[in-house]
């Protein structure tokens, strides 16, 4: 199989992974998002097959049984997310690089599976207060769902040191400059496609 590189973005909910992913995808044409499966309900601004493959819990479990996932997690209670094996092969076969936007456990298990040619980036902020404010302003979740995400963030911070890079996302323009430099330098090597 042809092989591009792998960029993993992980970090607490609200840290800015999706915002940063979209920016990177718009700037680096050879970088493609690995579209995950999820059982959560679709949001108004999302498109099935572009942001996620939105599937039922039954279908998700049947994919687990058929061994279709590289990794999967119950990221929030009764809400499942999984990386499809054929996403990565589809992208690599076109000689492109794969971008993963996955939770912290998923990010670490992907890095373990693909230790070489993989850059894992932990997107962080320096207080729960900032995360809370961002999640409120984003207005996708209710208070109890936001609290679940904030509680999980406390645990996720413990894993930040296991990532190749920790990127503090406070000023978005500065973050964009840093992240594009990192990813561009990591993917620019011409011999990536073997
Ligand atoms: N540096 C920043 N300063 C202020 N707001 C930001 C910054 N980065 C992202 N945001 C905003 O914070 C909110 C959360 O960002 P985003 O949805 O990208 O987070 P996420 O890490 O992908 O969350 P989730 O894991 O829940 O999908 C969004 O409304 C986004 O516009
Ligand atoms: N382990 C995995 N985590 C994933 C995958 N796809 C997305 N995610 C993460 O789930 C949360 C939820 O995000 P939201 O879209 O519901 O706000 C976030 O941390 C994503 O990074 C996956 O395939 N595997």
PDB file of C-alpha atoms and ligand atoms in Angstrom:
ATOM      1  CA  UNK A   1       0.000   0.000   0.000  1.00  0.00           C
ATOM      2  CA  UNK A   2       1.180   3.547  -0.710  1.00  0.00           C
ATOM      3  CA  UNK A   3       1.738   5.416   2.520  1.00  0.00           C
ATOM      4  CA  UNK A   4       1.363   9.084   3.390  1.00  0.00           C
ATOM      5  CA  UNK A   5       1.902  10.600   6.788  1.00  0.00           C
ATOM      6  CA  UNK A   6      -0.431  10.842   9.757  1.00  0.00           C
ATOM      7  CA  UNK A   7      -1.389  13.881  11.783  1.00  0.00           C
ATOM      8  CA  UNK A   8      -3.369  13.283  14.957  1.00  0.00           C
ATOM      9  CA  UNK A   9      -5.205  16.105  16.714  1.00  0.00           C
ATOM     10  CA  UNK A  10      -6.493  15.234  20.163  1.00  0.00           C
ATOM     11  CA  UNK A  11      -7.454  17.207  23.246  1.00  0.00           C
ATOM     12  CA  UNK A  12     -10.419  18.077  25.429  1.00  0.00           C
ATOM     13  CA  UNK A  13     -13.774  19.019  23.992  1.00  0.00           C
ATOM     14  CA  UNK A  14     -13.728  22.727  23.184  1.00  0.00           C
ATOM     15  CA  UNK A  15      -9.946  22.969  22.907  1.00  0.00           C
ATOM     16  CA  UNK A  16     -10.315  23.734  19.197  1.00  0.00           C
ATOM     17  CA  UNK A  17      -9.547  20.487  17.320  1.00  0.00           C
ATOM     18  CA  UNK A  18     -12.323  20.895  14.738  1.00  0.00           C
ATOM     19  CA  UNK A  19     -11.494  24.575  14.161  1.00  0.00           C
ATOM     20  CA  UNK A  20      -7.824  23.744  13.664  1.00  0.00           C
ATOM     21  CA  UNK A  21      -8.587  20.673  11.494  1.00  0.00           C
ATOM     22  CA  UNK A  22     -10.728  22.742   9.162  1.00  0.00           C
ATOM     23  CA  UNK A  23      -8.005  25.347   8.886  1.00  0.00           C
ATOM     24  CA  UNK A  24      -5.336  22.744   8.083  1.00  0.00           C
ATOM     25  CA  UNK A  25      -7.566  21.017   5.521  1.00  0.00           C
ATOM     26  CA  UNK A  26      -8.181  24.340   3.795  1.00  0.00           C
ATOM     27  CA  UNK A  27      -4.463  25.134   3.604  1.00  0.00           C
ATOM     28  CA  UNK A  28      -2.847  21.786   2.804  1.00  0.00           C
ATOM     29  CA  UNK A  29      -4.560  20.127  -0.178  1.00  0.00           C
ATOM     30  CA  UNK A  30      -2.735  16.828   0.292  1.00  0.00           C
ATOM     31  CA  UNK A  31      -4.092  16.492   3.817  1.00  0.00           C
ATOM     32  CA  UNK A  32      -7.434  14.673   4.094  1.00  0.00           C
ATOM     33  CA  UNK A  33      -9.664  14.085   7.090  1.00  0.00           C
ATOM     34  CA  UNK A  34     -10.308  10.529   8.175  1.00  0.00           C
ATOM     35  CA  UNK A  35     -14.092  10.688   8.499  1.00  0.00           C
ATOM     36  CA  UNK A  36     -15.173   8.826  11.621  1.00  0.00           C
ATOM     37  CA  UNK A  37     -18.384   6.972  12.339  1.00  0.00           C
ATOM     38  CA  UNK A  38     -20.456   8.258  15.229  1.00  0.00           C
ATOM     39  CA  UNK A  39     -23.749   7.399  16.872  1.00  0.00           C
ATOM     40  CA  UNK A  40     -24.389  10.945  18.083  1.00  0.00           C
ATOM     41  CA  UNK A  41     -27.125  13.011  16.462  1.00  0.00           C
ATOM     42  CA  UNK A  42     -26.185  15.259  13.580  1.00  0.00           C
ATOM     43  CA  UNK A  43     -25.892  19.018  14.246  1.00  0.00           C
ATOM     44  CA  UNK A  44     -27.469  21.676  11.994  1.00  0.00           C
ATOM     45  CA  UNK A  45     -24.144  22.712  10.520  1.00  0.00           C
ATOM     46  CA  UNK A  46     -22.933  19.164   9.812  1.00  0.00           C
ATOM     47  CA  UNK A  47     -23.165  16.982   6.725  1.00  0.00           C
ATOM     48  CA  UNK A  48     -23.326  13.204   6.761  1.00  0.00           C
ATOM     49  CA  UNK A  49     -20.253  11.822   4.987  1.00  0.00           C
ATOM     50  CA  UNK A  50     -18.324  15.078   5.344  1.00  0.00           C
ATOM     51  CA  UNK A  51     -18.036  15.669   9.100  1.00  0.00           C
ATOM     52  CA  UNK A  52     -18.903  12.132  10.209  1.00  0.00           C
ATOM     53  CA  UNK A  53     -20.758   9.058   9.036  1.00  0.00           C
ATOM     54  CA  UNK A  54     -23.785   9.278  11.323  1.00  0.00           C
ATOM     55  CA  UNK A  55     -24.976   5.743  12.011  1.00  0.00           C
ATOM     56  CA  UNK A  56     -27.211   3.927  14.491  1.00  0.00           C
ATOM     57  CA  UNK A  57     -25.780   2.202  17.555  1.00  0.00           C
ATOM     58  CA  UNK A  58     -26.803  -1.181  16.050  1.00  0.00           C
ATOM     59  CA  UNK A  59     -24.896  -0.454  12.885  1.00  0.00           C
ATOM     60  CA  UNK A  60     -21.907   0.726  14.931  1.00  0.00           C
ATOM     61  CA  UNK A  61     -21.844  -2.553  16.879  1.00  0.00           C
ATOM     62  CA  UNK A  62     -22.150  -4.546  13.693  1.00  0.00           C
ATOM     63  CA  UNK A  63     -19.071  -2.706  12.350  1.00  0.00           C
ATOM     64  CA  UNK A  64     -17.208  -3.609  15.557  1.00  0.00           C
ATOM     65  CA  UNK A  65     -18.115  -7.261  15.019  1.00  0.00           C
ATOM     66  CA  UNK A  66     -17.007  -7.132  11.402  1.00  0.00           C
ATOM     67  CA  UNK A  67     -13.683  -5.651  12.535  1.00  0.00           C
ATOM     68  CA  UNK A  68     -14.132  -2.521  10.411  1.00  0.00           C
ATOM     69  CA  UNK A  69     -12.581  -0.152  12.942  1.00  0.00           C
ATOM     70  CA  UNK A  70      -8.928   0.672  13.540  1.00  0.00           C
ATOM     71  CA  UNK A  71     -10.015   1.980  16.915  1.00  0.00           C
ATOM     72  CA  UNK A  72     -13.266   2.976  18.543  1.00  0.00           C
ATOM     73  CA  UNK A  73     -14.315   4.547  21.840  1.00  0.00           C
ATOM     74  CA  UNK A  74     -17.416   5.254  23.849  1.00  0.00           C
ATOM     75  CA  UNK A  75     -16.253   8.884  24.036  1.00  0.00           C
ATOM     76  CA  UNK A  76     -19.323  10.010  26.016  1.00  0.00           C
ATOM     77  CA  UNK A  77     -21.870   7.762  27.773  1.00  0.00           C
ATOM     78  CA  UNK A  78     -23.694   5.770  25.059  1.00  0.00           C
ATOM     79  CA  UNK A  79     -22.124   7.829  22.293  1.00  0.00           C
ATOM     80  CA  UNK A  80     -19.634   5.922  20.167  1.00  0.00           C
ATOM     81  CA  UNK A  81     -16.990   7.123  17.738  1.00  0.00           C
ATOM     82  CA  UNK A  82     -14.760   4.987  15.538  1.00  0.00           C
ATOM     83  CA  UNK A  83     -12.036   5.250  12.916  1.00  0.00           C
ATOM     84  CA  UNK A  84     -12.726   3.113   9.862  1.00  0.00           C
ATOM     85  CA  UNK A  85      -9.874   1.032   8.476  1.00  0.00           C
ATOM     86  CA  UNK A  86     -10.831   1.843   4.910  1.00  0.00           C
ATOM     87  CA  UNK A  87     -10.614   5.631   5.461  1.00  0.00           C
ATOM     88  CA  UNK A  88      -6.867   5.495   5.955  1.00  0.00           C
ATOM     89  CA  UNK A  89      -6.251   3.133   3.011  1.00  0.00           C
ATOM     90  CA  UNK A  90      -8.482   5.256   0.763  1.00  0.00           C
ATOM     91  CA  UNK A  91      -6.446   8.371   1.602  1.00  0.00           C
ATOM     92  CA  UNK A  92      -3.036   6.724   1.427  1.00  0.00           C
ATOM     93  CA  UNK A  93      -3.821   5.092  -1.914  1.00  0.00           C
ATOM     94  CA  UNK A  94      -4.214   8.579  -3.355  1.00  0.00           C
ATOM     95  CA  UNK A  95      -0.795   9.476  -1.972  1.00  0.00           C
ATOM     96  CA  UNK A  96      -2.320  11.869   0.533  1.00  0.00           C
ATOM     97  CA  UNK A  97      -1.760  12.439   4.244  1.00  0.00           C
ATOM     98  CA  UNK A  98      -4.337  11.512   6.873  1.00  0.00           C
ATOM     99  CA  UNK A  99      -5.661  13.882   9.518  1.00  0.00           C
ATOM    100  CA  UNK A 100      -7.343  12.358  12.568  1.00  0.00           C
ATOM    101  CA  UNK A 101      -9.512  14.419  14.923  1.00  0.00           C
ATOM    102  CA  UNK A 102     -10.040  11.900  17.707  1.00  0.00           C
ATOM    103  CA  UNK A 103     -10.316  11.807  21.469  1.00  0.00           C
ATOM    104  CA  UNK A 104      -7.224  11.350  23.620  1.00  0.00           C
ATOM    105  CA  UNK A 105      -7.499   7.562  23.991  1.00  0.00           C
ATOM    106  CA  UNK A 106      -8.128   7.163  20.273  1.00  0.00           C
ATOM    107  CA  UNK A 107      -5.161   9.426  19.486  1.00  0.00           C
ATOM    108  CA  UNK A 108      -2.834   7.367  21.649  1.00  0.00           C
ATOM    109  CA  UNK A 109      -3.998   4.067  20.215  1.00  0.00           C
ATOM    110  CA  UNK A 110      -3.506   5.343  16.646  1.00  0.00           C
ATOM    111  CA  UNK A 111      -0.005   6.541  17.533  1.00  0.00           C
ATOM    112  CA  UNK A 112       0.753   3.101  18.978  1.00  0.00           C
ATOM    113  CA  UNK A 113      -0.477   1.411  15.786  1.00  0.00           C
ATOM    114  CA  UNK A 114       1.443   3.826  13.545  1.00  0.00           C
ATOM    115  CA  UNK A 115       4.481   4.964  15.543  1.00  0.00           C
ATOM    116  CA  UNK A 116       6.444   6.115  12.472  1.00  0.00           C
ATOM    117  CA  UNK A 117       5.584   8.996  10.179  1.00  0.00           C
ATOM    118  CA  UNK A 118       2.951  10.130  12.671  1.00  0.00           C
ATOM    119  CA  UNK A 119       2.791  13.503  14.398  1.00  0.00           C
ATOM    120  CA  UNK A 120       0.498  13.553  17.417  1.00  0.00           C
ATOM    121  CA  UNK A 121      -0.600  16.969  18.654  1.00  0.00           C
ATOM    122  CA  UNK A 122      -2.433  17.622  21.906  1.00  0.00           C
ATOM    123  CA  UNK A 123      -4.505  20.795  21.624  1.00  0.00           C
ATOM    124  CA  UNK A 124      -4.923  22.420  25.007  1.00  0.00           C
ATOM    125  CA  UNK A 125      -6.077  25.453  26.928  1.00  0.00           C
ATOM    126  CA  UNK A 126      -4.864  26.395  30.389  1.00  0.00           C
ATOM    127  CA  UNK A 127      -8.119  26.398  32.326  1.00  0.00           C
ATOM    128  CA  UNK A 128     -11.447  24.625  32.541  1.00  0.00           C
ATOM    129  CA  UNK A 129     -13.072  28.060  32.651  1.00  0.00           C
ATOM    130  CA  UNK A 130     -11.974  28.747  29.074  1.00  0.00           C
ATOM    131  CA  UNK A 131     -13.270  25.371  27.869  1.00  0.00           C
ATOM    132  CA  UNK A 132     -16.584  25.981  29.623  1.00  0.00           C
ATOM    133  CA  UNK A 133     -16.968  29.407  28.032  1.00  0.00           C
ATOM    134  CA  UNK A 134     -16.173  28.063  24.553  1.00  0.00           C
ATOM    135  CA  UNK A 135     -18.604  25.166  24.892  1.00  0.00           C
ATOM    136  CA  UNK A 136     -21.352  27.527  26.083  1.00  0.00           C
ATOM    137  CA  UNK A 137     -20.739  29.939  23.225  1.00  0.00           C
ATOM    138  CA  UNK A 138     -20.628  27.069  20.698  1.00  0.00           C
ATOM    139  CA  UNK A 139     -24.111  26.235  21.893  1.00  0.00           C
ATOM    140  CA  UNK A 140     -24.259  22.588  20.736  1.00  0.00           C
ATOM    141  CA  UNK A 141     -24.655  20.931  24.141  1.00  0.00           C
ATOM    142  CA  UNK A 142     -26.826  21.574  27.179  1.00  0.00           C
ATOM    143  CA  UNK A 143     -25.349  22.232  30.635  1.00  0.00           C
ATOM    144  CA  UNK A 144     -25.292  18.602  31.718  1.00  0.00           C
ATOM    145  CA  UNK A 145     -23.609  17.523  28.463  1.00  0.00           C
ATOM    146  CA  UNK A 146     -21.064  20.335  28.862  1.00  0.00           C
ATOM    147  CA  UNK A 147     -20.302  19.172  32.407  1.00  0.00           C
ATOM    148  CA  UNK A 148     -19.687  15.621  31.164  1.00  0.00           C
ATOM    149  CA  UNK A 149     -17.204  17.036  28.637  1.00  0.00           C
ATOM    150  CA  UNK A 150     -15.490  19.190  31.292  1.00  0.00           C
ATOM    151  CA  UNK A 151     -15.130  16.258  33.676  1.00  0.00           C
ATOM    152  CA  UNK A 152     -13.551  14.225  30.923  1.00  0.00           C
ATOM    153  CA  UNK A 153     -11.160  17.117  30.162  1.00  0.00           C
ATOM    154  CA  UNK A 154      -9.633  16.812  33.659  1.00  0.00           C
ATOM    155  CA  UNK A 155      -8.665  13.210  32.938  1.00  0.00           C
ATOM    156  CA  UNK A 156      -7.500  13.985  29.384  1.00  0.00           C
ATOM    157  CA  UNK A 157      -4.975  16.580  30.574  1.00  0.00           C
ATOM    158  CA  UNK A 158      -3.091  13.776  32.342  1.00  0.00           C
ATOM    159  CA  UNK A 159      -2.245  12.282  28.946  1.00  0.00           C
ATOM    160  CA  UNK A 160      -0.946  15.457  27.290  1.00  0.00           C
ATOM    161  CA  UNK A 161       2.688  14.516  27.965  1.00  0.00           C
ATOM    162  CA  UNK A 162       2.327  11.367  25.831  1.00  0.00           C
ATOM    163  CA  UNK A 163       1.815  13.386  22.650  1.00  0.00           C
ATOM    164  CA  UNK A 164       4.656  14.569  20.407  1.00  0.00           C
ATOM    165  CA  UNK A 165       3.536  18.195  20.636  1.00  0.00           C
ATOM    166  CA  UNK A 166       1.395  20.148  23.093  1.00  0.00           C
ATOM    167  CA  UNK A 167      -0.143  23.218  21.516  1.00  0.00           C
ATOM    168  CA  UNK A 168      -1.768  25.868  23.659  1.00  0.00           C
ATOM    169  CA  UNK A 169      -4.734  27.275  21.724  1.00  0.00           C
ATOM    170  CA  UNK A 170      -5.536  30.669  23.213  1.00  0.00           C
ATOM    171  CA  UNK A 171      -5.060  33.211  20.451  1.00  0.00           C
ATOM    172  CA  UNK A 172      -6.470  31.448  17.387  1.00  0.00           C
ATOM    173  CA  UNK A 173      -4.388  33.373  14.841  1.00  0.00           C
ATOM    174  CA  UNK A 174      -1.189  32.479  16.666  1.00  0.00           C
ATOM    175  CA  UNK A 175      -2.261  28.848  16.958  1.00  0.00           C
ATOM    176  CA  UNK A 176      -2.975  28.694  13.242  1.00  0.00           C
ATOM    177  CA  UNK A 177       0.490  30.042  12.440  1.00  0.00           C
ATOM    178  CA  UNK A 178       2.162  27.496  14.717  1.00  0.00           C
ATOM    179  CA  UNK A 179       0.135  24.512  13.579  1.00  0.00           C
ATOM    180  CA  UNK A 180       0.464  25.165   9.853  1.00  0.00           C
ATOM    181  CA  UNK A 181       4.239  25.427  10.235  1.00  0.00           C
ATOM    182  CA  UNK A 182       4.401  22.171  12.182  1.00  0.00           C
ATOM    183  CA  UNK A 183       2.198  20.209   9.808  1.00  0.00           C
ATOM    184  CA  UNK A 184       3.683  21.707   6.662  1.00  0.00           C
ATOM    185  CA  UNK A 185       7.218  20.837   7.788  1.00  0.00           C
ATOM    186  CA  UNK A 186       6.161  17.348   8.787  1.00  0.00           C
ATOM    187  CA  UNK A 187       4.420  16.556   5.488  1.00  0.00           C
ATOM    188  CA  UNK A 188       6.622  18.381   2.979  1.00  0.00           C
ATOM    189  CA  UNK A 189       9.187  15.569   2.501  1.00  0.00           C
ATOM    190  CA  UNK A 190       8.827  14.449  -1.122  1.00  0.00           C
ATOM    191  CA  UNK A 191       9.657  10.808  -0.416  1.00  0.00           C
ATOM    192  CA  UNK A 192       6.531  10.219   1.643  1.00  0.00           C
ATOM    193  CA  UNK A 193       4.719   8.090  -0.909  1.00  0.00           C
ATOM    194  CA  UNK A 194       6.319   4.650  -1.099  1.00  0.00           C
TER     195      UNK A 194
HETATM  196  N1  LIG B   1      -8.377  30.131  20.160  1.00  0.00           N
HETATM  197  C1  LIG B   1      -9.693  30.209  20.299  1.00  0.00           C
HETATM  198  N2  LIG B   1     -10.222  31.277  20.943  1.00  0.00           N
HETATM  199  C2  LIG B   1     -11.563  31.387  21.120  1.00  0.00           C
HETATM  200  N3  LIG B   1     -12.463  30.478  20.657  1.00  0.00           N
HETATM  201  C3  LIG B   1     -11.977  29.406  20.006  1.00  0.00           C
HETATM  202  C4  LIG B   1     -10.584  29.203  19.800  1.00  0.00           C
HETATM  203  N4  LIG B   1     -10.417  28.041  19.137  1.00  0.00           N
HETATM  204  C5  LIG B   1     -11.649  27.531  18.934  1.00  0.00           C
HETATM  205  N5  LIG B   1     -12.592  28.341  19.443  1.00  0.00           N
HETATM  206  C6  LIG B   1     -14.055  28.154  19.484  1.00  0.00           C
HETATM  207  O1  LIG B   1     -14.311  27.245  20.541  1.00  0.00           O
HETATM  208  C7  LIG B   1     -15.388  26.379  20.213  1.00  0.00           C
HETATM  209  C8  LIG B   1     -14.906  24.935  20.326  1.00  0.00           C
HETATM  210  O2  LIG B   1     -13.991  24.683  19.272  1.00  0.00           O
HETATM  211  P1  LIG B   1     -14.025  23.328  18.448  1.00  0.00           P
HETATM  212  O3  LIG B   1     -15.430  22.965  18.126  1.00  0.00           O
HETATM  213  O4  LIG B   1     -13.051  23.473  17.348  1.00  0.00           O
HETATM  214  O5  LIG B   1     -13.468  22.344  19.604  1.00  0.00           O
HETATM  215  P2  LIG B   1     -13.227  20.781  19.569  1.00  0.00           P
HETATM  216  O6  LIG B   1     -11.953  20.544  20.294  1.00  0.00           O
HETATM  217  O7  LIG B   1     -13.296  20.289  18.169  1.00  0.00           O
HETATM  218  O8  LIG B   1     -14.436  20.226  20.412  1.00  0.00           O
HETATM  219  P3  LIG B   1     -15.130  18.773  20.367  1.00  0.00           P
HETATM  220  O9  LIG B   1     -14.131  17.793  20.867  1.00  0.00           O
HETATM  221  O10 LIG B   1     -16.311  18.906  21.264  1.00  0.00           O
HETATM  222  O11 LIG B   1     -15.528  18.496  18.945  1.00  0.00           O
HETATM  223  C9  LIG B   1     -15.847  26.750  18.813  1.00  0.00           C
HETATM  224  O12 LIG B   1     -16.980  27.584  18.914  1.00  0.00           O
HETATM  225  C10 LIG B   1     -14.653  27.509  18.231  1.00  0.00           C
HETATM  226  O13 LIG B   1     -15.054  28.487  17.290  1.00  0.00           O
HETATM  227  N1  LIG B   2     -11.632   7.701  19.623  1.00  0.00           N
HETATM  228  C1  LIG B   2     -12.247   8.431  18.688  1.00  0.00           C
HETATM  229  N2  LIG B   2     -12.668   9.685  18.971  1.00  0.00           N
HETATM  230  C2  LIG B   2     -13.263  10.391  18.001  1.00  0.00           C
HETATM  231  C3  LIG B   2     -13.444   9.883  16.704  1.00  0.00           C
HETATM  232  N3  LIG B   2     -14.084  10.817  15.963  1.00  0.00           N
HETATM  233  C4  LIG B   2     -14.238  11.884  16.745  1.00  0.00           C
HETATM  234  N4  LIG B   2     -13.753  11.644  17.974  1.00  0.00           N
HETATM  235  C5  LIG B   2     -13.721  12.535  19.142  1.00  0.00           C
HETATM  236  O1  LIG B   2     -14.958  12.529  19.794  1.00  0.00           O
HETATM  237  C6  LIG B   2     -15.155  13.764  20.469  1.00  0.00           C
HETATM  238  C7  LIG B   2     -16.541  14.242  20.186  1.00  0.00           C
HETATM  239  O2  LIG B   2     -16.649  15.251  19.306  1.00  0.00           O
HETATM  240  P1  LIG B   2     -18.023  15.943  18.863  1.00  0.00           P
HETATM  241  O3  LIG B   2     -17.918  15.998  17.372  1.00  0.00           O
HETATM  242  O4  LIG B   2     -19.160  15.105  19.331  1.00  0.00           O
HETATM  243  O5  LIG B   2     -18.019  17.309  19.500  1.00  0.00           O
HETATM  244  C8  LIG B   2     -14.017  14.678  20.026  1.00  0.00           C
HETATM  245  O6  LIG B   2     -13.035  14.622  21.063  1.00  0.00           O
HETATM  246  C9  LIG B   2     -13.487  13.997  18.796  1.00  0.00           C
HETATM  247  O7  LIG B   2     -12.117  14.254  18.605  1.00  0.00           O
HETATM  248  C10 LIG B   2     -13.004   8.559  16.451  1.00  0.00           C
HETATM  249  O8  LIG B   2     -13.129   8.017  15.346  1.00  0.00           O
HETATM  250  N5  LIG B   2     -12.415   7.878  17.460  1.00  0.00           N
END
